[in-house]
Amino acid sequence: MEDFYYVYILQSEKDGNKYTGYTSNLPLRFEAHQKGKVNSTKHRRPLKLIYFEGCLSQDDALRREKYLKTHYGKMYLGNRLKSYFTGQENKE
């Protein structure tokens, strides 16, 4: 699993906003987010990892990250995670 690149989605438990990124080491990158070492998410902690995909190349991961940040990518994620988000609404 060392040769994979991961596209991931984090959700802020503070404000509910999502963050999309990519990395070759998902556990290490998530830890950096949790410890506040990533500028774009340090004020949005705590964070939950709600989705990730593995890619075989860095180029594929970058393209997928870019797509998931588009309107159509967000629609895809909404449908893909529909039961997750429905469960979130029922908990509140």
PDB file of C-alpha atoms in Angstrom:
ATOM      1  CA  MET A   1       0.000   0.000   0.000  1.00  0.00           C
ATOM      2  CA  GLU A   2       3.060   2.288  -0.042  1.00  0.00           C
ATOM      3  CA  ASP A   3       2.648   3.129  -3.735  1.00  0.00           C
ATOM      4  CA  PHE A   4      -0.845   4.594  -3.382  1.00  0.00           C
ATOM      5  CA  TYR A   5      -1.927   8.207  -3.268  1.00  0.00           C
ATOM      6  CA  TYR A   6      -5.067   9.015  -1.350  1.00  0.00           C
ATOM      7  CA  VAL A   7      -7.721  11.634  -1.993  1.00  0.00           C
ATOM      8  CA  TYR A   8      -9.576  12.330   1.227  1.00  0.00           C
ATOM      9  CA  ILE A   9     -12.423  14.374   2.643  1.00  0.00           C
ATOM     10  CA  LEU A  10     -12.394  15.741   6.167  1.00  0.00           C
ATOM     11  CA  GLN A  11     -15.367  17.265   7.908  1.00  0.00           C
ATOM     12  CA  SER A  12     -15.010  19.850  10.648  1.00  0.00           C
ATOM     13  CA  GLU A  13     -16.901  18.934  13.791  1.00  0.00           C
ATOM     14  CA  LYS A  14     -16.717  22.621  14.708  1.00  0.00           C
ATOM     15  CA  ASP A  15     -18.470  24.154  11.676  1.00  0.00           C
ATOM     16  CA  GLY A  16     -19.501  21.174   9.502  1.00  0.00           C
ATOM     17  CA  ASN A  17     -17.455  22.358   6.513  1.00  0.00           C
ATOM     18  CA  LYS A  18     -15.523  19.886   4.402  1.00  0.00           C
ATOM     19  CA  TYR A  19     -11.895  19.876   3.279  1.00  0.00           C
ATOM     20  CA  THR A  20     -10.579  17.889   0.310  1.00  0.00           C
ATOM     21  CA  GLY A  21      -6.919  16.956  -0.055  1.00  0.00           C
ATOM     22  CA  TYR A  22      -4.531  14.284  -1.245  1.00  0.00           C
ATOM     23  CA  THR A  23      -1.490  12.556   0.204  1.00  0.00           C
ATOM     24  CA  SER A  24       0.727   9.500  -0.115  1.00  0.00           C
ATOM     25  CA  ASN A  25       0.489   8.806   3.640  1.00  0.00           C
ATOM     26  CA  LEU A  26      -3.079   9.129   4.872  1.00  0.00           C
ATOM     27  CA  PRO A  27      -2.524   8.329   8.575  1.00  0.00           C
ATOM     28  CA  LEU A  28       0.368  10.800   8.834  1.00  0.00           C
ATOM     29  CA  ARG A  29      -1.523  13.527   6.969  1.00  0.00           C
ATOM     30  CA  PHE A  30      -4.652  13.055   9.090  1.00  0.00           C
ATOM     31  CA  GLU A  31      -2.512  13.300  12.220  1.00  0.00           C
ATOM     32  CA  ALA A  32      -1.030  16.576  10.929  1.00  0.00           C
ATOM     33  CA  HIS A  33      -4.561  17.935  10.418  1.00  0.00           C
ATOM     34  CA  GLN A  34      -5.611  16.823  13.908  1.00  0.00           C
ATOM     35  CA  LYS A  35      -2.573  18.461  15.526  1.00  0.00           C
ATOM     36  CA  GLY A  36      -3.219  21.788  13.784  1.00  0.00           C
ATOM     37  CA  LYS A  37      -0.147  21.604  11.541  1.00  0.00           C
ATOM     38  CA  VAL A  38      -2.152  22.306   8.354  1.00  0.00           C
ATOM     39  CA  ASN A  39      -2.991  26.006   7.969  1.00  0.00           C
ATOM     40  CA  SER A  40      -6.233  25.492   6.060  1.00  0.00           C
ATOM     41  CA  THR A  41      -7.794  23.300   8.762  1.00  0.00           C
ATOM     42  CA  LYS A  42      -6.093  24.251  12.030  1.00  0.00           C
ATOM     43  CA  HIS A  43      -8.936  26.569  13.100  1.00  0.00           C
ATOM     44  CA  ARG A  44     -11.617  24.044  12.111  1.00  0.00           C
ATOM     45  CA  ARG A  45     -10.636  21.228  14.469  1.00  0.00           C
ATOM     46  CA  PRO A  46     -11.664  18.667  15.543  1.00  0.00           C
ATOM     47  CA  LEU A  47     -11.926  16.918  12.190  1.00  0.00           C
ATOM     48  CA  LYS A  48     -13.340  13.587  11.050  1.00  0.00           C
ATOM     49  CA  LEU A  49     -12.138  11.595   8.071  1.00  0.00           C
ATOM     50  CA  ILE A  50     -15.387  10.879   6.222  1.00  0.00           C
ATOM     51  CA  TYR A  51     -14.155   9.586   2.847  1.00  0.00           C
ATOM     52  CA  PHE A  52     -11.041   8.499   0.970  1.00  0.00           C
ATOM     53  CA  GLU A  53     -10.067   6.904  -2.324  1.00  0.00           C
ATOM     54  CA  GLY A  54      -6.812   5.254  -3.332  1.00  0.00           C
ATOM     55  CA  CYS A  55      -5.103   6.103  -6.640  1.00  0.00           C
ATOM     56  CA  LEU A  56      -2.159   4.385  -8.306  1.00  0.00           C
ATOM     57  CA  SER A  57      -0.423   7.607  -9.364  1.00  0.00           C
ATOM     58  CA  GLN A  58       0.033  11.106  -8.034  1.00  0.00           C
ATOM     59  CA  ASP A  59      -1.353  12.571 -11.268  1.00  0.00           C
ATOM     60  CA  ASP A  60      -4.560  10.551 -10.900  1.00  0.00           C
ATOM     61  CA  ALA A  61      -4.929  11.649  -7.280  1.00  0.00           C
ATOM     62  CA  LEU A  62      -4.444  15.310  -8.196  1.00  0.00           C
ATOM     63  CA  ARG A  63      -7.016  15.063 -10.990  1.00  0.00           C
ATOM     64  CA  ARG A  64      -9.478  13.323  -8.679  1.00  0.00           C
ATOM     65  CA  GLU A  65      -8.948  15.920  -5.938  1.00  0.00           C
ATOM     66  CA  LYS A  66      -9.575  18.704  -8.464  1.00  0.00           C
ATOM     67  CA  TYR A  67     -12.743  16.967  -9.708  1.00  0.00           C
ATOM     68  CA  LEU A  68     -14.121  16.411  -6.197  1.00  0.00           C
ATOM     69  CA  LYS A  69     -13.797  20.159  -5.556  1.00  0.00           C
ATOM     70  CA  THR A  70     -16.040  20.987  -8.535  1.00  0.00           C
ATOM     71  CA  HIS A  71     -19.818  21.286  -8.465  1.00  0.00           C
ATOM     72  CA  TYR A  72     -20.186  17.842 -10.067  1.00  0.00           C
ATOM     73  CA  GLY A  73     -17.651  16.335  -7.697  1.00  0.00           C
ATOM     74  CA  LYS A  74     -19.552  17.679  -4.704  1.00  0.00           C
ATOM     75  CA  MET A  75     -22.770  16.239  -6.158  1.00  0.00           C
ATOM     76  CA  TYR A  76     -21.012  12.867  -6.550  1.00  0.00           C
ATOM     77  CA  LEU A  77     -19.863  12.949  -2.927  1.00  0.00           C
ATOM     78  CA  GLY A  78     -23.317  13.958  -1.734  1.00  0.00           C
ATOM     79  CA  ASN A  79     -24.803  10.916  -3.464  1.00  0.00           C
ATOM     80  CA  ARG A  80     -21.932   8.633  -2.437  1.00  0.00           C
ATOM     81  CA  LEU A  81     -22.231   9.642   1.220  1.00  0.00           C
ATOM     82  CA  LYS A  82     -26.008  10.064   1.291  1.00  0.00           C
ATOM     83  CA  SER A  83     -26.575   7.517   4.062  1.00  0.00           C
ATOM     84  CA  TYR A  84     -23.730   9.021   6.114  1.00  0.00           C
ATOM     85  CA  PHE A  85     -25.185  12.527   5.870  1.00  0.00           C
ATOM     86  CA  THR A  86     -28.724  11.269   6.490  1.00  0.00           C
ATOM     87  CA  GLY A  87     -27.476   9.586   9.658  1.00  0.00           C
ATOM     88  CA  GLN A  88     -25.824  12.848  10.723  1.00  0.00           C
ATOM     89  CA  GLU A  89     -29.090  14.739  10.369  1.00  0.00           C
ATOM     90  CA  ASN A  90     -30.920  12.155  12.483  1.00  0.00           C
ATOM     91  CA  LYS A  91     -28.388  12.506  15.325  1.00  0.00           C
ATOM     92  CA  GLU A  92     -28.980  16.243  15.764  1.00  0.00           C
TER      93      GLU A  92
END
